[in-house]
Amino acid sequence: MKMRNRILSLTLLAILMVSLAMSAFATTEGGITPYFNNMSTAEATFIIDENGIGTITYTCRGYRGITTSIVVDTKIEKQSGSSWVQVEGASWTDRSTLYYCINEHSVQLTEGGTYKATLTYTVSGSGGADDVITREIEKTY
């Protein structure tokens, strides 16, 4: 009887440990994504069309009743040697007091090369400390 209780206790402990570990992370296509206090997703795309127009589209979704503000800083830079140079007119700051946001920005790129779009999401709310998430996407034109 003692052995049965011990096995049952160890099994329940193992299940509890696994469930606690899983609640801190969510699996996505790209691997493991950390759990955030005030937001659930932050997605972005960056395309450069055949005419050299660079377009960034992004979405961010928080939690209804928890997320109070979202600030998204977006910029496009061009690679110059081993450093990155800000593309003129390709920097935006968007603010939302909703629990979600979606936006798109475009700019004419003047020459070929490698470009990087950087988006920094700062999401505030009652879920805890602000979430600050950065996404970087590189494209060659």
Short mmCIF file of C-alpha atoms in Angstrom, two decimals:
data_model
loop_
_atom_site.label_atom_id
_atom_site.label_comp_id
_atom_site.label_asym_id
_atom_site.label_seq_id
_atom_site.Cartn_x
_atom_site.Cartn_y
_atom_site.Cartn_z
CA MET A 1 0.00 0.00 0.00
CA LYS A 2 2.84 2.42 0.87
CA MET A 3 4.54 1.66 -2.43
CA ARG A 4 1.32 2.36 -4.37
CA ASN A 5 0.86 5.74 -2.62
CA ARG A 6 4.48 6.61 -3.27
CA ILE A 7 4.16 5.81 -7.01
CA LEU A 8 0.90 7.77 -7.20
CA SER A 9 2.49 10.74 -5.42
CA LEU A 10 5.52 10.73 -7.73
CA THR A 11 3.30 10.48 -10.80
CA LEU A 12 1.13 13.39 -9.67
CA LEU A 13 4.25 15.43 -8.86
CA ALA A 14 5.65 14.76 -12.34
CA ILE A 15 2.36 15.83 -13.97
CA LEU A 16 2.28 19.00 -11.88
CA MET A 17 5.89 19.88 -12.79
CA VAL A 18 5.22 19.40 -16.51
CA SER A 19 2.03 21.47 -16.41
CA LEU A 20 3.79 24.32 -14.58
CA ALA A 21 6.63 24.34 -17.08
CA MET A 22 4.21 24.34 -20.01
CA SER A 23 2.22 27.30 -18.70
CA ALA A 24 5.27 29.55 -18.99
CA PHE A 25 5.82 28.85 -22.70
CA ALA A 26 3.73 28.42 -25.80
CA THR A 27 4.93 26.42 -28.77
CA THR A 28 4.94 28.15 -32.15
CA GLU A 29 6.23 27.26 -35.60
CA GLY A 30 9.56 28.93 -34.87
CA GLY A 31 10.12 27.11 -31.59
CA ILE A 32 9.26 28.20 -28.08
CA THR A 33 7.87 31.68 -27.45
CA PRO A 34 7.96 33.15 -23.95
CA TYR A 35 4.71 34.00 -22.21
CA PHE A 36 4.08 37.75 -21.98
CA ASN A 37 2.30 39.73 -19.26
CA ASN A 38 0.12 42.00 -21.37
CA MET A 39 0.09 40.61 -24.91
CA SER A 40 -0.51 37.38 -26.76
CA THR A 41 0.96 37.96 -30.25
CA ALA A 42 3.18 40.33 -32.20
CA GLU A 43 3.48 39.58 -35.92
CA ALA A 44 5.22 41.48 -38.72
CA THR A 45 5.96 41.17 -42.43
CA PHE A 46 8.38 43.17 -44.56
CA ILE A 47 8.28 43.02 -48.35
CA ILE A 48 10.05 44.93 -51.08
CA ASP A 49 8.25 44.90 -54.41
CA GLU A 50 9.82 45.06 -57.90
CA ASN A 51 9.55 48.88 -57.88
CA GLY A 52 11.58 49.20 -54.67
CA ILE A 53 8.67 50.01 -52.38
CA GLY A 54 9.34 48.58 -48.93
CA THR A 55 6.19 47.78 -46.94
CA ILE A 56 5.97 46.77 -43.30
CA THR A 57 2.69 45.33 -42.03
CA TYR A 58 2.24 44.42 -38.40
CA THR A 59 -0.32 43.24 -35.90
CA CYS A 60 -0.22 43.07 -32.14
CA ARG A 61 -2.84 41.55 -29.91
CA GLY A 62 -3.07 41.89 -26.17
CA TYR A 63 -5.75 40.78 -23.76
CA ARG A 64 -9.15 42.43 -23.41
CA GLY A 65 -9.41 43.92 -19.92
CA ILE A 66 -5.64 43.65 -19.30
CA THR A 67 -3.82 45.48 -22.11
CA THR A 68 -4.12 49.27 -21.76
CA SER A 69 -1.70 50.63 -24.38
CA ILE A 70 0.50 49.52 -27.23
CA VAL A 71 3.36 51.55 -28.73
CA VAL A 72 5.06 50.27 -31.88
CA ASP A 73 8.31 51.85 -33.07
CA THR A 74 9.17 50.86 -36.63
CA LYS A 75 12.19 51.66 -38.78
CA ILE A 76 13.91 50.51 -41.95
CA GLU A 77 17.69 50.53 -42.25
CA LYS A 78 20.02 49.78 -45.18
CA GLN A 79 23.17 47.76 -44.74
CA SER A 80 26.32 49.75 -45.45
CA GLY A 81 29.41 47.61 -45.00
CA SER A 82 29.15 46.09 -41.53
CA SER A 83 26.74 48.70 -40.15
CA TRP A 84 23.12 49.74 -40.68
CA VAL A 85 22.06 53.23 -41.82
CA GLN A 86 18.57 54.62 -41.21
CA VAL A 87 16.58 55.06 -44.44
CA GLU A 88 15.33 58.65 -44.67
CA GLY A 89 11.60 58.89 -44.02
CA ALA A 90 11.38 55.27 -42.83
CA SER A 91 10.73 55.65 -39.11
CA TRP A 92 7.28 55.57 -37.49
CA THR A 93 5.76 55.46 -34.01
CA ASP A 94 2.19 54.24 -33.62
CA ARG A 95 0.14 54.27 -30.42
CA SER A 96 -3.04 52.43 -29.50
CA THR A 97 -5.13 52.48 -26.35
CA LEU A 98 -7.01 49.39 -27.52
CA TYR A 99 -5.91 45.86 -26.71
CA TYR A 100 -4.90 45.26 -30.35
CA CYS A 101 -3.35 47.13 -33.27
CA ILE A 102 -2.73 46.65 -36.97
CA ASN A 103 -0.92 49.00 -39.31
CA GLU A 104 1.09 49.30 -42.49
CA HIS A 105 3.87 51.68 -43.56
CA SER A 106 5.56 52.01 -46.95
CA VAL A 107 8.58 53.87 -48.26
CA GLN A 108 10.32 54.13 -51.63
CA LEU A 109 13.79 52.57 -51.42
CA THR A 110 16.18 54.37 -53.74
CA GLU A 111 18.72 51.64 -54.48
CA GLY A 112 19.32 47.92 -54.25
CA GLY A 113 20.89 46.31 -51.23
CA THR A 114 20.03 44.58 -47.98
CA TYR A 115 17.41 46.22 -45.80
CA LYS A 116 16.27 45.50 -42.27
CA ALA A 117 12.90 46.33 -40.76
CA THR A 118 12.96 46.61 -36.97
CA LEU A 119 9.76 46.76 -34.93
CA THR A 120 9.74 47.31 -31.17
CA TYR A 121 6.44 46.65 -29.43
CA THR A 122 5.94 48.09 -25.93
CA VAL A 123 2.74 46.73 -24.42
CA SER A 124 1.43 47.99 -21.08
CA GLY A 125 -1.38 46.73 -18.91
CA SER A 126 -2.47 45.31 -15.60
CA GLY A 127 -0.82 41.94 -16.29
CA GLY A 128 2.54 43.05 -14.88
CA ALA A 129 5.63 44.80 -16.18
CA ASP A 130 5.56 46.20 -19.72
CA ASP A 131 6.29 43.68 -22.45
CA VAL A 132 9.01 44.91 -24.83
CA ILE A 133 9.36 42.75 -27.91
CA THR A 134 11.62 43.39 -30.91
CA ARG A 135 11.19 41.81 -34.33
CA GLU A 136 13.81 42.17 -37.10
CA ILE A 137 13.28 41.11 -40.71
CA GLU A 138 15.93 41.39 -43.43
CA LYS A 139 15.24 41.53 -47.17
CA THR A 140 17.50 42.00 -50.18
CA TYR A 141 16.37 44.11 -53.11
#
